[in-house]
């Protein structure tokens, strides 16, 4: 065998090895590039998810802050409205007190008013054994009011006068004390103001929910 064919064979072998090495190198590079791309995609996905999570938390926090600010604003508005209306109620109450005091200085007007209050109180107790208490300063007016009552209404009724109830009106109760009907001006005014305040609060709350 000549030396030339042997050299050619060796050259072919070297070329084949080099080609295999190049192929393996390219495969390694391609594999590395694929891994790098996957890692880059994973990092990008993680960054996107983190960014979306941060934005979601920020939006949620901003929403809660807005809701809290709105709630505080509504609460402050409700407080202001209630304060203003409470002042109005107090003004109305004061005017009514003045009007009631004026009525008590007008004998005819107060006698008519006291007659109605007596009828209501007696009817509220609903039995023949009744004790009615009036203000001592109303003794003279009360006599005229009592004459206005039907005879059947005043039968079996004991009338008492005291200085403890000097605001006008009367208090009726059964003789055993179990049933009491306070029909004084002060009590009626208190009930009216309580009802008015309750309606105002209900209205304000309904319009600021």
Tab-separated table of C-alpha atoms in Angstrom:
chain	number	residue	atom	x	y	z
A	1	UNK	CA	0.000	0.000	0.000
A	2	UNK	CA	1.339	3.438	-0.948
A	3	UNK	CA	1.754	6.280	1.490
A	4	UNK	CA	-0.607	8.603	-0.387
A	5	UNK	CA	-3.802	6.684	0.121
A	6	UNK	CA	-3.002	6.433	3.830
A	7	UNK	CA	-2.543	10.160	4.056
A	8	UNK	CA	-5.821	10.725	2.249
A	9	UNK	CA	-7.571	8.414	4.691
A	10	UNK	CA	-6.113	10.265	7.646
A	11	UNK	CA	-7.143	13.558	6.140
A	12	UNK	CA	-10.677	12.288	5.631
A	13	UNK	CA	-10.724	11.051	9.242
A	14	UNK	CA	-9.530	14.429	10.540
A	15	UNK	CA	-12.102	16.226	8.395
A	16	UNK	CA	-14.825	13.932	9.676
A	17	UNK	CA	-13.819	14.566	13.296
A	18	UNK	CA	-13.738	18.299	12.658
A	19	UNK	CA	-17.158	18.154	11.034
A	20	UNK	CA	-18.551	16.184	13.986
A	21	UNK	CA	-17.007	18.706	16.372
A	22	UNK	CA	-18.540	21.590	14.452
A	23	UNK	CA	-21.920	19.860	14.478
A	24	UNK	CA	-21.707	19.182	18.209
A	25	UNK	CA	-20.576	22.761	18.815
A	26	UNK	CA	-23.524	24.081	16.839
A	27	UNK	CA	-25.868	21.792	18.747
A	28	UNK	CA	-24.403	22.961	22.037
A	29	UNK	CA	-24.752	26.584	20.965
A	30	UNK	CA	-28.298	26.017	19.709
A	31	UNK	CA	-29.195	24.239	22.939
A	32	UNK	CA	-27.646	27.031	24.989
A	33	UNK	CA	-29.523	29.612	22.940
A	34	UNK	CA	-32.787	27.701	23.433
A	35	UNK	CA	-32.196	27.533	27.184
A	36	UNK	CA	-31.314	31.212	27.225
A	37	UNK	CA	-34.492	32.085	25.304
A	38	UNK	CA	-36.609	29.983	27.652
A	39	UNK	CA	-34.985	31.648	30.660
A	40	UNK	CA	-35.467	35.063	29.123
A	41	UNK	CA	-39.144	34.269	28.434
A	42	UNK	CA	-39.548	32.960	31.974
A	43	UNK	CA	-37.969	36.106	33.406
A	44	UNK	CA	-40.138	38.291	31.166
A	45	UNK	CA	-43.276	36.388	32.233
A	46	UNK	CA	-42.293	36.657	35.890
A	47	UNK	CA	-41.611	40.374	35.465
A	48	UNK	CA	-44.972	40.841	33.703
A	49	UNK	CA	-46.806	38.923	36.413
A	50	UNK	CA	-45.025	40.886	39.134
A	51	UNK	CA	-45.838	44.152	37.379
A	52	UNK	CA	-49.507	43.163	37.006
A	53	UNK	CA	-49.641	42.108	40.650
A	54	UNK	CA	-48.116	45.399	41.742
A	55	UNK	CA	-50.514	47.349	39.516
A	56	UNK	CA	-53.474	45.324	40.808
A	57	UNK	CA	-52.464	46.014	44.417
A	58	UNK	CA	-51.971	49.681	43.583
A	59	UNK	CA	-55.385	49.877	41.923
A	60	UNK	CA	-56.989	48.062	44.849
A	61	UNK	CA	-55.305	50.380	47.320
A	62	UNK	CA	-56.327	53.429	45.302
A	63	UNK	CA	-59.894	52.120	45.155
A	64	UNK	CA	-59.984	51.548	48.900
A	65	UNK	CA	-58.551	55.012	49.490
A	66	UNK	CA	-61.195	56.542	47.212
A	67	UNK	CA	-63.938	54.580	48.948
A	68	UNK	CA	-62.612	55.686	52.323
A	69	UNK	CA	-62.448	59.319	51.182
A	70	UNK	CA	-65.987	59.085	49.804
A	71	UNK	CA	-67.184	57.479	53.037
A	72	UNK	CA	-65.518	60.201	55.102
A	73	UNK	CA	-66.975	62.881	52.859
A	74	UNK	CA	-70.451	61.370	53.145
A	75	UNK	CA	-70.074	61.103	56.900
A	76	UNK	CA	-68.993	64.733	57.173
A	77	UNK	CA	-71.832	65.850	54.909
A	78	UNK	CA	-74.290	63.831	57.002
A	79	UNK	CA	-72.913	65.370	60.199
A	80	UNK	CA	-73.194	68.899	58.816
A	81	UNK	CA	-76.755	68.353	57.593
A	82	UNK	CA	-77.784	66.797	60.905
A	83	UNK	CA	-76.225	69.701	62.815
A	84	UNK	CA	-78.049	72.263	60.696
A	85	UNK	CA	-81.348	70.432	60.973
A	86	UNK	CA	-80.903	69.911	64.710
A	87	UNK	CA	-80.458	73.664	65.020
A	88	UNK	CA	-83.648	74.113	62.993
A	89	UNK	CA	-85.494	71.660	65.248
A	90	UNK	CA	-84.330	73.533	68.325
A	91	UNK	CA	-85.497	76.812	66.789
A	92	UNK	CA	-88.900	75.287	66.037
A	93	UNK	CA	-89.074	73.897	69.569
A	94	UNK	CA	-88.290	77.314	71.034
A	95	UNK	CA	-90.971	78.935	68.893
A	96	UNK	CA	-93.529	76.355	69.985
A	97	UNK	CA	-92.653	76.974	73.633
A	98	UNK	CA	-93.172	80.680	73.104
A	99	UNK	CA	-96.494	79.990	71.372
A	100	UNK	CA	-97.629	77.718	74.220
A	101	UNK	CA	-96.672	80.315	76.802
A	102	UNK	CA	-98.640	82.860	74.792
A	103	UNK	CA	-101.674	80.573	74.792
A	104	UNK	CA	-101.520	80.325	78.576
A	105	UNK	CA	-101.793	84.103	78.842
A	106	UNK	CA	-104.977	84.027	76.761
A	107	UNK	CA	-107.653	82.623	79.076
A	108	UNK	CA	-110.144	81.776	76.341
A	109	UNK	CA	-107.551	80.077	74.102
A	110	UNK	CA	-106.012	78.154	76.986
A	111	UNK	CA	-109.401	77.027	78.298
A	112	UNK	CA	-110.266	75.606	74.866
A	113	UNK	CA	-106.864	73.892	74.699
A	114	UNK	CA	-107.100	72.510	78.226
A	115	UNK	CA	-110.602	71.186	77.548
A	116	UNK	CA	-109.289	69.184	74.566
A	117	UNK	CA	-106.330	67.901	76.599
A	118	UNK	CA	-108.640	66.794	79.422
A	119	UNK	CA	-110.941	64.949	76.999
A	120	UNK	CA	-107.965	63.140	75.430
A	121	UNK	CA	-106.464	62.176	78.789
A	122	UNK	CA	-109.741	60.919	80.256
A	123	UNK	CA	-110.514	58.903	77.119
A	124	UNK	CA	-107.006	57.400	77.159
A	125	UNK	CA	-107.442	55.968	80.665
A	126	UNK	CA	-110.774	54.466	79.696
A	127	UNK	CA	-112.407	53.759	83.060
A	128	UNK	CA	-114.543	55.667	85.546
A	129	UNK	CA	-112.011	55.743	88.374
A	130	UNK	CA	-109.572	58.418	87.247
A	131	UNK	CA	-107.361	60.971	88.961
A	132	UNK	CA	-106.450	64.085	86.967
A	133	UNK	CA	-103.624	66.358	88.052
A	134	UNK	CA	-103.343	69.960	86.844
A	135	UNK	CA	-101.137	72.923	87.602
A	136	UNK	CA	-102.082	74.993	90.645
A	137	UNK	CA	-101.898	78.157	88.576
A	138	UNK	CA	-104.474	76.672	86.197
A	139	UNK	CA	-107.097	76.213	88.924
A	140	UNK	CA	-109.317	79.041	87.692
A	141	UNK	CA	-109.013	78.080	83.993
A	142	UNK	CA	-109.511	74.401	84.866
A	143	UNK	CA	-112.888	75.113	86.440
A	144	UNK	CA	-114.103	76.582	83.167
A	145	UNK	CA	-112.578	73.673	81.198
A	146	UNK	CA	-114.282	71.151	83.467
A	147	UNK	CA	-117.657	72.751	82.798
A	148	UNK	CA	-117.051	72.149	79.096
A	149	UNK	CA	-116.708	68.403	79.654
A	150	UNK	CA	-119.783	66.181	79.217
A	151	UNK	CA	-121.242	65.168	82.569
A	152	UNK	CA	-120.570	61.520	81.809
A	153	UNK	CA	-116.889	62.327	81.205
A	154	UNK	CA	-116.348	63.924	84.595
A	155	UNK	CA	-118.224	61.382	86.720
A	156	UNK	CA	-115.987	59.449	89.095
A	157	UNK	CA	-112.991	61.694	88.389
A	158	UNK	CA	-110.893	63.200	91.155
A	159	UNK	CA	-109.090	66.422	90.302
A	160	UNK	CA	-105.909	67.511	92.030
A	161	UNK	CA	-103.805	70.636	91.667
A	162	UNK	CA	-100.055	70.833	92.166
A	163	UNK	CA	-97.205	73.247	91.581
A	164	UNK	CA	-95.037	70.461	90.140
A	165	UNK	CA	-96.702	70.626	86.719
A	166	UNK	CA	-96.807	74.311	85.862
A	167	UNK	CA	-96.131	74.023	82.122
A	168	UNK	CA	-99.748	73.588	81.115
A	169	UNK	CA	-101.875	70.560	80.305
A	170	UNK	CA	-102.792	67.693	82.577
A	171	UNK	CA	-101.873	64.180	83.694
A	172	UNK	CA	-104.533	61.494	84.021
A	173	UNK	CA	-104.063	58.139	85.722
A	174	UNK	CA	-106.079	55.268	87.007
A	175	UNK	CA	-106.536	55.202	90.783
A	176	UNK	CA	-104.288	52.155	91.079
A	177	UNK	CA	-101.546	54.073	89.227
A	178	UNK	CA	-101.042	51.377	86.620
A	179	UNK	CA	-102.183	53.507	83.693
A	180	UNK	CA	-100.827	57.015	83.278
A	181	UNK	CA	-101.430	59.435	80.398
A	182	UNK	CA	-99.212	62.509	80.439
A	183	UNK	CA	-100.976	65.123	78.349
A	184	UNK	CA	-98.989	68.134	79.465
A	185	UNK	CA	-97.624	70.651	76.987
A	186	UNK	CA	-94.073	69.641	77.916
A	187	UNK	CA	-94.703	65.948	77.217
A	188	UNK	CA	-96.514	66.575	73.938
A	189	UNK	CA	-93.732	68.900	72.811
A	190	UNK	CA	-91.060	66.331	73.720
A	191	UNK	CA	-92.864	63.616	71.742
A	192	UNK	CA	-93.292	65.900	68.738
A	193	UNK	CA	-89.613	66.863	68.773
A	194	UNK	CA	-88.543	63.220	69.115
A	195	UNK	CA	-90.656	62.245	66.134
A	196	UNK	CA	-89.331	65.166	64.093
A	197	UNK	CA	-85.706	64.323	64.891
A	198	UNK	CA	-86.272	60.665	63.965
A	199	UNK	CA	-87.721	61.659	60.580
A	200	UNK	CA	-84.840	64.035	59.932
A	201	UNK	CA	-82.208	61.400	60.767
A	202	UNK	CA	-83.967	58.833	58.572
A	203	UNK	CA	-84.121	61.287	55.667
A	204	UNK	CA	-80.472	62.349	56.006
A	205	UNK	CA	-79.215	58.775	56.232
A	206	UNK	CA	-81.308	57.730	53.211
A	207	UNK	CA	-79.903	60.553	51.064
A	208	UNK	CA	-76.259	59.991	52.110
A	209	UNK	CA	-75.928	56.228	51.869
